[in-house]
RNA sequence: GCACUCAUAGCUCAACUGGAUAGAGCAACUGCCUUCUAAGCAGUAGGUUACAGGUUCGAGUCCUGUUGAGUGCACCA
C-alpha cells in the first residue's frame, strides 16, 4: 500500500496594428488572442459584423502555415459557406498586412503563413532579447503551499512516492516560474500502529543495533524491523485461525466469536454460490484474518504501546524519536540523490489533535450533527457524497478532522492563496469530502484548494506491497539506472576527457533524467505500468534524448565561442532573411513556450512541459541535420544559426529545470 | 451493491480540451557518419480510437447504455 498522506483592448485601426511603433506590441500578434482581434476587425470591415466567435489554433504540421482560423462557426453569422468566408478573410488579411504573406484554404480552414520577416524581426528578436522568455507574473504576490511526498515513517520510499515527489517538485517549479511564492512541504505520517510495530520489533530483537552498527541507511534499518513485526503478526494470526477452524475458542470474547461465526457463514454461502464472486470471497477472507489478528498477543502489544505513546510515556517517546530520526536521515539521503528539497516539514504527531475546535464550531452552526453516542457527522448526501464521521464517540479526531485543522491553520498562519495536495488518486474521495466541508464552513480560500491526483504506479506483477516485499524502492532504481547509463556511455566510448568525479556525476544525472522524464511525460491522472527491465530506454522519446540534444547544442555553442563567432557575427543576423524550413519550425515552436507554461500551471500538468521540450528537441535535431550550423558560404546564416542554437539551448535548459532535471553540458 | 477513474498501433505514450488525412518513440525492415556528438536523421510497415447508440456543420474528445480494468465506500491513516 502507498504511504498515505497526511499524504487591453485595442482601439487602434487595423492598419496601425499591423505597423506597430512599439516592438512590444508586435510580440502580442503571436498571441492568438490578439490575432483574433485583427480577424474580428477584418470581419467588421468585410461583413459589418462585430459579434462572433473567433477560433484560432496552431496549424497542424501536415499543412502549410502556422495559424489556422476555423471558419465553420462563422458561417451562421455570415450567411456564406465556410470556404468562401475563409477565402475572403484570407485575401483581406493578405492585402492589409505585410506579416501575412501567404494563406491557403482547405474546407473551412484558413491557414495563415506569417512572413519570415515576422519570424525573424519579431519572434527571433524577442527570443534573443528576452532572456526570461516564458516566465510570467500570473502569480505575483500570491503564496501557494504544495504538499507532496508525505510518507509513512516505517519504510523506505518506493516508486509510488517517486511519482509523487517528481510531480510535486516539478509543479512547484512551474508555479514559481509563473511568479507564485511557493512553499514546499512534506507531511510525515510519524505516528500510529505501523510505527509501533517497528519499535516493538526493535525492542525485542535489535536493542543493541543502530543503522551505524549495521552500516545501512536508516529507513532500511527500520523497515527491517517492520517486516519482522509483520511476520510475527502473520504467524500469530495463523495460529489463532487454525485454532478457530478446529473449534477452539479458548479465551476469545463472546462478541468476537459471534463475528467469526457470521463471517464464516457468509464465506460458506459465497463459496457455494455457483457464480463464485472471487473479489468478495477474498474480501471476507481478509476480514476474518483481520478479526483473528486483533486477538494476537502481538497486536495487543502494539495497541498497548500506542496508548502508552499517546499517554506520553517517556521511554516510548524517546525510542519513537530515535526510530523516526533514523528514518528521516535515510529519506534526506534519497531526496538529496533526487535533487529535491523541501521548505518545511509537517508532522502528523503535531497536527493530529487539530480540527476538534472546527468540529465544535460547525456543530454550533448546524453544519454538522451529533448522534446519540456523541459521535459527530456531516451529511453530504446532497452532493452525492456519503455521511462522514468527523469525531469519534469518545471525542477523538479522525484522519479528516486533522486535515481540516491543518488546512485552516496553514491558511491562517501563512496567509495562503492556495494549497495543493499531491496525493494518489485512491484518495480522491477523501479530498472531495475535505474540500466540501471546508467550503461549508465558509472559508473563502476553500474553493481554491486543489488535489493534484495521480494514477498508481504498478509493476508488471501488479500492485506493490511492502509487506509482501515486491517493491521497487527509489534508491535501488537509481542505482540500477546508474549502471545502465554507465554501461551505455562506456560502450559508446564517450568517457574520454572526463575524470572519475565527472563521470560519476554524468551517470547519476543521466539516470535521473531517464527516470524523471519517464514518469513525468505521462498525464498525471493516468496509471503507469512500470517495467524496470524494459520500460526505461535510452533511445527515442526519453530523458536521455533530451540531454543528448542539449549537450550537442552546448558543444556547438562552445565551438562557436572558440571561434568567436557569437560576438563577431552578432550584428549580422539582421541580414539573414530567407529562413530554412527547419529554422522557421523551430521559431514557431520556441514561441509557444510561454503558452505551454501557462497551460501547465493551469492544468497542473508537468507532462505538458515534458511533451513540449521533447518536440522542441526533435525539431532541433532536424535543424541540426539539415544545416551545418558553423559552416556556410553565407556568414549571415552562420550568425543567425549560432544565435538560434543558443536560444534552443536556453529554452531546453529552462524546460529541463522545470521538470527537475539537471541539464548536462556534455555527454 | 453504490460512487469515481481509465480504455487510442504488438508495447510505452501524444492529440493544443469539440476541428482537417489520429501523431511520436520502442520493437521489425531499408537508407545516411572524410565539416558542429550516429545516445542522431530520413523512409517502409503498423489504427473500425473497447463495443452500440445519440447530440452537430464536425466526436478519440460531450451524453446514454454495454463490456473490460483499476480505485474508493472503517469510530484505520
XYZ file of C-alpha atoms (C1' of nucleotides) in Angstrom:
744
model
C 0.000 0.000 0.000
C 1.214 3.527 -0.696
C 2.224 5.729 2.057
C -0.763 7.729 2.836
C -0.683 11.268 3.046
C -1.114 13.012 5.527
C -0.406 12.267 2.220
C -6.469 45.536 -23.425
C -8.379 46.200 -25.669
C -7.017 47.825 -28.848
C -8.666 50.920 -30.130
C -6.223 51.480 -32.958
C -7.210 50.847 -36.507
C -6.194 47.532 -38.021
C -3.688 49.252 -40.231
C -1.937 50.794 -37.279
C -1.892 47.448 -35.563
C -0.009 45.833 -38.348
C 2.644 48.511 -38.259
C 3.252 48.937 -34.574
C 5.673 51.552 -33.381
C 6.393 49.785 -30.167
C 8.130 46.432 -30.634
C 6.475 45.040 -27.543
C 3.114 45.454 -29.288
C 4.145 43.187 -32.085
C 5.026 40.361 -29.819
C 1.378 40.112 -28.970
C 0.496 39.444 -32.555
C 1.544 35.901 -31.958
C -0.707 35.513 -29.057
C -3.801 34.074 -30.617
C -5.973 36.352 -28.564
C -4.619 39.406 -30.301
C -4.577 37.783 -33.700
C -8.244 37.211 -33.123
C -8.644 40.961 -32.586
C -7.340 41.592 -36.063
C -9.554 38.980 -37.568
C -12.509 40.470 -35.777
C -11.707 43.778 -37.383
C -11.382 42.153 -40.769
C -14.827 40.651 -40.332
C -16.153 44.005 -39.228
C -14.753 45.626 -42.373
C -15.856 42.896 -44.721
C -19.270 41.991 -43.353
C -20.163 44.654 -40.816
C -20.496 42.040 -38.102
C -18.973 42.770 -34.716
C -20.094 39.903 -32.519
C -18.942 36.437 -33.496
C -16.695 33.717 -32.125
C -13.099 33.670 -33.367
C -11.394 30.324 -33.077
C -7.706 30.113 -33.868
C -5.352 27.225 -33.403
C -1.853 26.216 -34.349
C -1.774 24.778 -37.826
C -1.235 21.057 -37.897
C 2.158 20.340 -39.286
C 0.908 18.427 -42.320
C -0.494 21.687 -43.679
C 1.180 24.871 -44.738
C 1.004 27.806 -42.383
C 1.382 28.490 -38.685
C -2.011 29.686 -37.524
C -5.422 28.495 -38.575
C -8.753 30.262 -38.377
C -11.748 27.967 -38.144
C -14.483 29.362 -40.331
C -17.214 26.829 -39.605
C -18.568 28.695 -36.601
C -18.643 31.929 -38.618
C -20.990 30.533 -41.247
C -24.073 31.026 -39.130
C -23.244 34.714 -38.588
C -22.099 35.490 -42.080
C -24.514 33.904 -44.488
C -21.883 32.302 -46.661
C -20.127 28.970 -46.861
C -17.082 28.455 -44.612
C -14.843 28.155 -47.695
C -15.984 31.474 -49.103
C -15.517 33.179 -45.778
C -12.037 31.702 -45.368
C -11.118 32.884 -48.865
C -12.363 36.429 -48.273
C -10.808 36.891 -44.861
C -7.569 35.414 -46.132
C -7.477 37.820 -49.044
C -8.222 40.773 -46.791
C -5.524 39.890 -44.276
C -3.036 39.194 -47.030
C -3.632 42.577 -48.633
C -3.591 44.510 -45.412
C -0.674 43.048 -43.567
C 2.948 42.644 -44.584
C 3.294 39.928 -41.982
C 0.733 37.634 -43.550
C 2.408 36.757 -46.775
C 0.533 33.633 -47.751
C -2.652 31.802 -46.976
C -4.459 28.719 -48.120
C -7.985 27.471 -47.660
C -8.915 23.850 -47.113
C -12.595 23.275 -46.482
C -13.409 25.815 -43.775
C -9.862 26.121 -42.535
C -7.972 29.314 -43.249
C -4.276 28.619 -42.856
C -2.192 31.732 -42.416
C 1.521 31.820 -43.140
C 3.276 34.633 -41.388
C 6.225 36.006 -43.277
C 9.842 35.287 -42.475
C 10.062 38.974 -41.711
C 7.697 38.319 -38.836
C 9.543 35.270 -37.577
C 12.889 36.985 -37.922
C 12.162 40.558 -36.892
C 9.598 39.838 -34.223
C 9.873 36.354 -32.835
C 13.581 35.810 -33.165
C 14.266 39.232 -31.808
C 12.013 38.711 -28.819
C 13.617 35.378 -28.021
C 17.056 36.844 -28.426
C 16.494 39.875 -26.267
C 14.250 38.470 -23.596
C 16.377 36.127 -21.540
C 13.377 35.304 -19.392
C 11.071 34.433 -22.232
C 8.433 32.068 -20.897
C 8.380 33.422 -17.390
C 5.209 35.183 -16.357
C 3.829 37.030 -13.384
C 0.451 35.413 -13.142
C 1.052 34.546 -9.513
C 2.699 37.724 -8.376
C 2.053 38.381 -4.705
C 0.303 35.045 -4.211
C 1.527 32.357 -1.893
C 0.930 28.694 -2.642
C 1.637 25.782 -0.358
C 2.254 22.496 -2.084
C 2.235 19.349 -0.013
C 3.918 16.326 -1.502
C 5.762 13.099 -0.764
C 4.111 12.652 2.643
C 5.357 9.167 3.510
C 4.848 6.884 6.463
C 7.944 6.684 8.595
C 8.197 2.938 8.785
C 9.518 2.069 5.348
C 11.731 3.357 2.540
C 10.432 5.454 -0.316
C 9.316 3.482 -3.364
C 8.027 4.054 -6.884
C 4.695 5.447 -5.740
C 6.467 8.114 -3.713
C 8.778 8.750 -6.617
C 5.965 9.758 -8.930
C 4.593 11.895 -6.141
C 7.955 13.550 -5.462
C 8.600 14.294 -9.123
C 5.140 15.699 -9.730
C 5.285 17.847 -6.627
C 8.755 19.132 -7.325
C 8.072 19.924 -10.963
C 4.721 21.515 -10.221
C 6.362 23.704 -7.606
C 8.990 24.752 -10.152
C 6.356 25.611 -12.733
C 4.315 27.674 -10.304
C 7.417 29.536 -9.190
C 8.141 30.259 -12.831
C 4.665 31.767 -13.015
C 5.527 34.188 -10.252
C 3.944 32.440 -7.279
C 5.692 32.280 -3.978
C 5.770 28.530 -3.434
C 6.221 26.731 -0.142
C 7.074 23.055 -0.461
C 6.008 20.982 2.457
C 6.331 17.321 3.317
C 3.910 15.900 5.830
C 5.328 12.972 7.749
C 2.920 10.374 8.954
C 5.028 9.729 12.004
C 2.650 8.108 14.459
C 0.297 5.192 14.653
C 0.272 1.438 14.833
C 2.721 0.941 11.952
C 5.453 2.841 13.800
C 4.792 0.938 16.991
C 5.302 -2.318 15.154
C 8.845 -1.396 14.158
C 9.517 -0.100 17.637
C 8.354 -3.292 19.306
C 10.378 -5.484 16.996
C 13.460 -3.391 17.594
C 12.967 -3.588 21.375
C 12.722 -7.317 21.129
C 15.442 -8.122 18.610
C 17.589 -5.094 17.972
C 18.288 -3.304 21.260
C 21.999 -3.058 20.654
C 21.813 -2.243 16.952
C 21.694 1.041 15.047
C 21.987 1.956 11.366
C 25.614 2.817 12.111
C 26.468 -0.551 13.607
C 24.729 -2.317 10.754
C 26.066 0.134 8.221
C 22.799 0.664 6.342
C 20.518 3.583 5.612
C 18.192 4.462 8.456
C 14.985 3.813 6.570
C 16.177 0.348 5.546
C 17.218 -0.338 9.075
C 13.751 0.458 10.367
C 11.843 -1.376 7.666
C 13.812 -4.457 8.585
C 12.088 -4.427 11.970
C 8.783 -3.512 10.455
C 8.845 -6.595 8.264
C 9.917 -8.655 11.248
C 6.899 -7.351 13.161
C 4.583 -8.104 10.267
C 5.861 -11.658 10.121
C 5.282 -12.226 13.799
C 1.781 -10.860 13.401
C 1.199 -13.146 10.464
C 2.376 -16.224 12.313
C 0.359 -15.487 15.408
C -2.729 -14.740 13.341
C -2.289 -18.005 11.521
C -2.094 -19.932 14.793
C -5.300 -18.383 16.039
C -7.103 -19.035 12.772
C -6.131 -22.678 12.954
C -7.470 -22.938 16.468
C -10.732 -21.353 15.391
C -11.070 -23.675 12.462
C -10.736 -26.540 14.916
C -13.417 -25.048 17.108
C -11.047 -23.953 19.841
C -12.177 -20.551 21.142
C -10.378 -20.602 24.444
C -10.060 -17.118 25.876
C -11.786 -15.448 22.944
C -14.508 -12.942 23.878
C -18.066 -13.833 23.006
C -18.606 -10.960 20.527
C -15.504 -11.914 18.541
C -16.674 -15.497 18.354
C -20.029 -14.340 17.062
C -18.457 -12.116 14.431
C -16.325 -15.030 13.329
C -19.348 -17.276 13.003
C -21.196 -14.701 10.908
C -18.216 -14.202 8.598
C -17.551 -17.898 8.065
C -21.223 -18.384 7.369
C -21.058 -15.674 4.681
C -17.906 -17.155 3.238
C -19.529 -20.544 3.077
C -22.541 -19.143 1.228
C -20.333 -17.332 -1.263
C -18.292 -20.436 -1.946
C -21.433 -22.496 -2.507
C -22.756 -19.901 -4.933
C -22.039 -21.091 -8.496
C -21.138 -17.509 -9.504
C -18.044 -17.543 -7.257
C -17.536 -13.836 -6.716
C -13.796 -14.012 -6.122
C -13.478 -10.395 -5.142
C -15.985 -10.773 -2.368
C -14.544 -14.061 -1.206
C -11.097 -12.529 -0.780
C -12.699 -9.603 0.978
C -14.375 -11.857 3.546
C -11.233 -13.904 3.978
C -9.364 -10.695 4.640
C -11.996 -9.661 7.194
C -11.629 -12.971 9.003
C -7.871 -12.633 9.065
C -8.145 -9.124 10.493
C -10.526 -10.332 13.140
C -8.128 -13.060 14.202
C -5.297 -10.580 14.152
C -6.942 -8.472 16.835
C -6.705 -11.450 19.159
C -2.939 -11.975 18.837
C -0.508 -11.163 21.616
C 1.494 -9.056 19.222
C -1.448 -6.943 18.141
C -2.346 -6.295 21.745
C 1.224 -5.271 22.478
C 1.116 -2.812 19.562
C -2.143 -1.326 20.773
C -0.725 -1.093 24.235
C 2.332 0.739 23.015
C 0.165 3.114 21.014
C -1.781 4.142 24.098
C 1.436 4.490 26.075
C 2.709 6.780 23.332
C -0.457 8.856 23.457
C -0.213 8.984 27.240
C 3.276 10.419 26.883
C 5.368 7.567 28.242
C 8.905 8.988 28.232
C 10.711 5.779 27.428
C 8.494 5.113 24.458
C 8.663 8.681 23.237
C 12.452 8.542 23.300
C 12.503 5.344 21.309
C 9.920 6.755 18.905
C 12.040 9.845 18.300
C 15.097 7.704 17.760
C 13.398 5.460 15.206
C 11.961 8.405 13.305
C 15.270 10.228 13.255
C 16.891 7.216 11.650
C 14.176 7.154 9.010
C 14.390 10.888 8.323
C 18.122 10.628 7.788
C 17.513 7.864 5.272
C 14.841 9.907 3.499
C 17.032 13.001 3.353
C 19.675 10.966 1.636
C 17.176 9.909 -1.018
C 15.849 13.459 -1.531
C 19.407 14.601 -1.975
C 20.088 11.971 -4.597
C 16.943 13.082 -6.401
C 17.938 16.701 -6.054
C 14.677 17.611 -4.397
C 14.296 19.889 -1.385
C 11.519 20.992 0.947
C 10.907 24.326 2.620
C 9.229 22.818 5.623
C 8.167 19.575 7.192
C 4.909 18.932 8.966
C 4.496 16.077 11.387
C 1.269 14.298 11.941
C 2.149 13.871 15.596
C 1.814 17.622 15.858
C -1.322 18.043 13.806
C -3.471 15.059 14.728
C -5.210 16.875 17.535
C -6.113 19.833 15.367
C -9.569 20.234 13.966
C -11.655 19.450 17.021
C -12.439 23.108 17.571
C -13.611 23.354 13.996
C -15.983 20.481 14.555
C -17.447 22.236 17.583
C -17.879 25.402 15.569
C -19.578 23.541 12.752
C -21.794 21.786 15.240
C -22.865 25.093 16.709
C -23.615 26.430 13.244
C -25.675 23.365 12.469
C -23.460 22.236 9.616
C -22.620 19.005 11.443
C -24.839 16.850 13.619
C -24.340 14.666 16.660
C -25.562 11.132 17.116
C -26.863 9.680 20.371
C -23.446 8.137 21.113
C -21.853 11.621 20.876
C -20.057 10.980 17.578
C -20.180 13.908 15.153
C -21.046 13.571 11.453
C -21.648 15.579 8.339
C -24.282 14.699 5.817
C -23.018 15.209 2.273
C -25.602 13.066 0.528
C -26.942 16.175 -1.211
C -23.592 16.382 -3.043
C -23.631 12.691 -3.892
C -21.132 12.003 -1.149
C -21.970 9.987 1.941
C -22.295 10.707 5.594
C -18.892 11.122 7.104
C -17.667 10.727 10.645
C -15.719 13.708 11.965
C -15.305 12.919 15.645
C -15.445 9.538 17.322
C -17.923 8.855 20.116
C -15.039 9.064 22.578
C -14.301 12.564 21.324
C -11.057 11.824 19.472
C -10.422 13.042 15.972
C -10.048 11.005 12.792
C -7.923 11.452 9.669
C -10.165 14.026 8.056
C -10.574 16.046 11.242
C -6.868 16.662 11.393
C -6.733 17.562 7.712
C -9.423 20.145 8.325
C -7.456 21.576 11.231
C -4.186 21.555 9.336
C -5.697 23.326 6.342
C -7.192 26.093 8.441
C -4.041 26.503 10.499
C -1.842 26.765 7.420
C -4.049 29.257 5.682
C -4.337 31.453 8.734
C -0.669 31.324 9.650
C 0.797 31.695 6.211
C -1.863 33.780 4.533
C -2.028 31.411 1.594
C -3.718 31.995 -1.712
C -3.961 28.277 -2.356
C -2.980 24.836 -1.102
C -2.164 21.960 -3.415
C -2.123 18.376 -2.182
C -0.154 15.924 -4.279
C -1.734 12.643 -3.258
C -2.547 9.438 -5.165
C -5.928 9.039 -6.822
C -7.062 6.472 -4.271
C -7.788 9.436 -2.028
C -9.971 11.327 -4.476
C -12.979 10.752 -2.285
C -11.238 11.939 0.845
C -10.327 15.248 -0.732
C -13.743 15.784 -2.233
C -15.170 15.447 1.239
C -12.486 17.584 2.843
C -12.900 20.455 0.393
C -16.637 20.268 0.613
C -16.544 20.505 4.413
C -14.223 23.489 4.351
C -16.470 25.244 1.880
C -19.446 24.629 4.097
C -17.519 26.107 6.995
C -17.314 29.261 4.928
C -13.607 29.694 4.200
C -13.220 31.751 1.062
C -9.969 30.003 0.099
C -11.654 26.607 0.245
C -12.758 26.936 -3.377
C -9.100 27.158 -4.448
C -7.881 24.033 -2.702
C -6.610 21.555 -5.238
C -5.974 17.858 -5.063
C -3.290 17.021 -7.627
C -4.358 13.450 -8.046
C -2.170 10.988 -9.860
C -2.617 7.411 -11.010
C -0.973 4.444 -9.421
C 2.366 3.028 -10.451
C 2.117 -0.710 -10.967
C 4.718 -3.306 -11.602
C 4.125 -5.916 -14.290
C 3.430 -8.277 -11.406
C 0.738 -5.993 -10.055
C 0.455 -3.747 -7.091
C 3.423 -3.247 -4.814
C 3.098 -4.233 -1.193
C 5.823 -3.610 1.340
C 4.554 -6.463 3.460
C 4.991 -8.831 0.546
C 8.328 -7.461 -0.455
C 7.594 -6.825 -4.158
C 8.607 -3.205 -4.016
C 10.896 -1.174 -6.209
C 12.446 1.362 -3.928
C 13.873 4.619 -5.161
C 17.494 4.052 -4.160
C 17.631 0.678 -5.892
C 16.044 2.112 -9.019
C 18.536 4.952 -9.195
C 21.410 2.526 -8.759
C 20.090 0.298 -11.488
C 19.690 3.167 -13.924
C 23.107 4.458 -12.956
C 24.619 1.213 -14.143
C 22.632 1.257 -17.370
C 23.857 4.791 -18.072
C 27.416 3.848 -17.212
C 27.433 0.851 -19.485
C 25.894 2.759 -22.384
C 28.420 5.575 -22.029
C 31.343 3.191 -21.873
C 30.080 1.121 -24.807
C 29.840 4.282 -26.899
C 33.327 5.256 -25.833
C 32.236 8.638 -24.552
C 34.170 8.656 -21.330
C 37.208 10.345 -22.786
C 38.358 13.596 -21.253
C 36.286 13.183 -18.107
C 37.719 12.367 -14.710
C 36.142 9.922 -12.310
C 34.214 12.550 -10.427
C 32.792 13.999 -13.615
C 31.817 10.552 -14.828
C 30.025 9.749 -11.589
C 28.088 12.971 -11.930
C 27.295 12.232 -15.553
C 25.973 8.722 -14.899
C 23.935 9.889 -11.963
C 22.324 12.751 -13.873
C 21.644 10.536 -16.869
C 19.961 8.019 -14.596
C 17.845 10.759 -13.049
C 16.839 12.274 -16.384
C 15.715 8.910 -17.696
C 13.647 8.173 -14.603
C 12.217 11.633 -14.144
C 11.229 12.143 -17.748
C 9.747 8.665 -17.971
C 7.417 9.333 -15.050
C 6.649 12.959 -15.819
C 5.776 12.709 -19.502
C 2.649 10.756 -18.682
C -0.513 12.634 -17.861
C -0.690 12.633 -14.029
C -4.168 11.215 -13.993
C -3.190 8.018 -15.777
C -1.873 4.872 -14.189
C 1.624 3.769 -15.120
C 2.848 0.233 -15.574
C 6.498 0.311 -14.747
C 8.713 -2.442 -16.047
C 12.194 -1.921 -14.597
C 13.855 -4.073 -17.239
C 12.115 -2.841 -20.348
C 10.471 0.471 -19.591
C 13.438 2.704 -19.271
C 15.152 3.118 -22.575
C 17.942 5.423 -23.578
C 16.791 5.964 -27.143
C 13.897 7.815 -28.686
C 11.391 9.633 -26.543
C 13.454 9.603 -23.362
C 15.174 11.852 -20.894
C 18.477 10.766 -22.366
C 17.461 12.096 -25.767
C 16.716 15.489 -24.236
C 20.095 15.544 -22.519
C 21.847 14.445 -25.683
C 20.221 17.221 -27.669
C 21.148 19.766 -25.060
C 24.727 18.515 -24.842
C 25.101 18.809 -28.617
C 23.760 22.338 -28.544
C 26.239 23.273 -25.852
C 29.009 21.592 -27.787
C 28.284 23.748 -30.798
C 27.952 26.788 -28.609
C 31.397 26.163 -27.128
C 32.889 25.679 -30.551
C 31.307 28.902 -31.744
C 32.753 30.723 -28.785
C 36.189 29.345 -29.517
C 35.894 30.744 -32.986
C 34.474 33.939 -31.515
C 31.509 33.616 -33.825
C 28.965 34.590 -31.230
C 30.112 38.148 -30.850
C 31.722 38.618 -34.170
C 28.600 37.855 -36.117
C 26.065 39.135 -33.686
C 25.237 42.267 -35.614
C 24.843 40.462 -38.883
C 21.874 38.255 -38.048
C 19.672 41.025 -39.427
C 20.928 40.348 -42.909
C 19.684 36.784 -42.932
C 16.161 36.837 -44.301
C 15.361 33.641 -46.115
C 14.665 31.082 -43.421
C 15.184 27.369 -43.840
C 12.016 25.366 -43.112
C 13.593 23.748 -40.069
C 14.581 27.168 -38.772
C 11.076 28.516 -39.150
C 9.622 25.422 -37.497
C 11.924 25.947 -34.567
C 10.957 29.579 -34.159
C 7.263 28.728 -34.286
C 7.688 26.121 -31.609
C 10.032 28.165 -29.449
C 7.459 30.912 -29.403
C 4.900 28.560 -27.893
C 6.955 28.100 -24.747
C 5.190 30.933 -22.977
C 1.793 29.479 -23.735
C 2.802 25.965 -22.665
C 4.000 27.189 -19.279
C 0.671 28.852 -18.642
C -1.183 25.723 -19.667
C 0.973 23.507 -17.481
C 0.237 25.732 -14.488
C -3.437 25.963 -15.284
C -3.871 22.220 -15.724
C -1.378 21.232 -13.029
C 0.439 19.089 -15.551
C 4.232 18.923 -15.888
C 3.541 16.415 -18.673
C 2.744 19.363 -20.961
C 6.223 20.772 -20.414
C 7.744 17.333 -20.947
C 5.945 16.847 -24.257
C 6.807 20.362 -25.326
C 10.511 20.009 -24.745
C 10.614 16.633 -26.478
C 9.025 18.157 -29.572
C 11.484 21.034 -29.376
C 14.388 18.605 -29.298
C 13.018 16.740 -32.291
C 12.730 19.959 -34.273
C 16.229 20.896 -33.237
C 17.597 17.530 -34.348
C 16.038 18.069 -37.772
C 17.508 21.542 -37.979
C 20.875 20.228 -36.877
C 20.717 17.550 -39.515
C 19.597 19.811 -42.356
C 22.072 22.626 -41.968
C 25.615 22.737 -40.742
C 25.469 25.499 -38.223
C 29.111 26.506 -38.187
C 29.803 26.108 -41.897
C 28.083 28.090 -44.604
C 29.153 30.235 -47.506
C 26.933 32.967 -46.116
C 28.359 34.344 -42.848
C 24.992 35.919 -42.023
C 23.481 32.453 -41.979
C 26.099 31.282 -39.521
C 25.469 34.275 -37.313
C 21.759 33.607 -37.268
C 22.142 29.895 -36.646
C 24.579 30.338 -33.824
C 22.040 32.583 -32.153
C 19.166 30.227 -32.839
C 21.233 27.384 -31.450
C 21.781 29.339 -28.264
C 18.092 30.158 -27.914
C 17.145 26.492 -28.271
C 19.687 25.663 -25.628
C 18.237 28.225 -23.279
C 14.650 27.043 -23.642
C 15.571 23.376 -23.344
C 17.653 24.196 -20.295
C 14.747 26.028 -18.748
C 12.272 23.255 -19.561
C 14.523 20.606 -18.055
C 14.932 22.655 -14.899
C 11.165 22.937 -14.642
C 10.978 19.157 -14.799
C 13.572 18.924 -12.059
C 16.203 17.618 -14.453
C 19.753 18.956 -14.293
C 20.905 19.751 -17.872
C 24.255 18.266 -18.892
C 26.817 20.362 -20.726
C 28.388 17.319 -22.343
C 27.795 13.600 -22.534
C -24.453 -3.268 -4.152
C -23.096 2.216 -4.679
C -19.533 6.067 -6.316
C -15.260 7.809 -9.010
C -11.414 6.945 -12.851
C -9.458 4.737 -17.121
C -9.731 2.024 -22.221
C -6.002 5.110 -28.754
C -0.576 0.937 -33.497
C 2.228 -5.569 -30.875
C 4.446 -2.311 -26.446
C 5.030 2.888 -23.909
C 2.707 7.453 -24.661
C 0.600 12.221 -27.687
C -3.509 14.596 -29.932
C -3.266 22.380 -28.060
C -9.639 20.341 -24.106
C -15.280 19.812 -29.999
C -11.911 20.612 -35.646
C -8.519 18.779 -41.091
C -5.781 12.690 -43.561
C -5.466 10.317 -35.102
C 0.706 11.672 -34.225
C 5.711 10.251 -31.685
C 9.073 6.634 -29.540
C 10.235 1.295 -28.800
C 10.309 -3.375 -31.384
C 10.745 -5.041 -37.302
C 12.624 -3.802 -42.180
C 15.559 -0.028 -45.537
C 18.904 4.012 -46.333
C 22.525 8.105 -44.171
C 28.912 9.206 -40.364
C 36.397 12.081 -44.634
C 32.793 19.532 -41.823
C 29.188 21.049 -35.371
C 28.320 14.304 -30.527
C 25.031 8.293 -35.212
C 22.530 8.153 -27.395
C 21.221 11.120 -34.108
C 18.452 11.869 -39.075
C 15.296 10.073 -43.206
C 11.985 6.244 -45.055
C 8.623 1.493 -45.106
C 5.023 -1.147 -42.438
C 1.642 -0.973 -38.403
C -5.495 2.004 -36.498
C -13.225 0.385 -37.415
C -9.641 5.261 -31.092
C -13.118 -1.456 -26.380
C -18.479 -2.022 -28.346
C -23.571 0.120 -29.561
C -26.479 4.301 -29.984
C -27.129 9.805 -29.524
C -26.004 15.339 -29.703
C -23.939 18.759 -34.603
C -21.588 21.560 -39.949
C -17.701 18.223 -37.392
C -16.695 13.322 -31.922
C -10.726 9.749 -29.779
C -12.681 14.119 -27.015
C -19.520 15.672 -24.887
C -24.342 12.480 -23.390
C -26.694 7.398 -22.642
C -26.058 2.234 -22.471
C -22.805 -2.350 -22.709
C -18.115 -4.816 -21.813
C -13.333 -4.916 -19.512
C -9.608 -2.959 -15.869
C -8.453 -0.043 -11.534
C -9.633 2.689 -7.048
C -12.725 4.078 -3.079
C -17.098 3.259 0.080
C -13.903 1.889 8.567
C -15.326 5.260 15.273
C -7.647 2.935 10.039
C -4.332 6.620 8.266
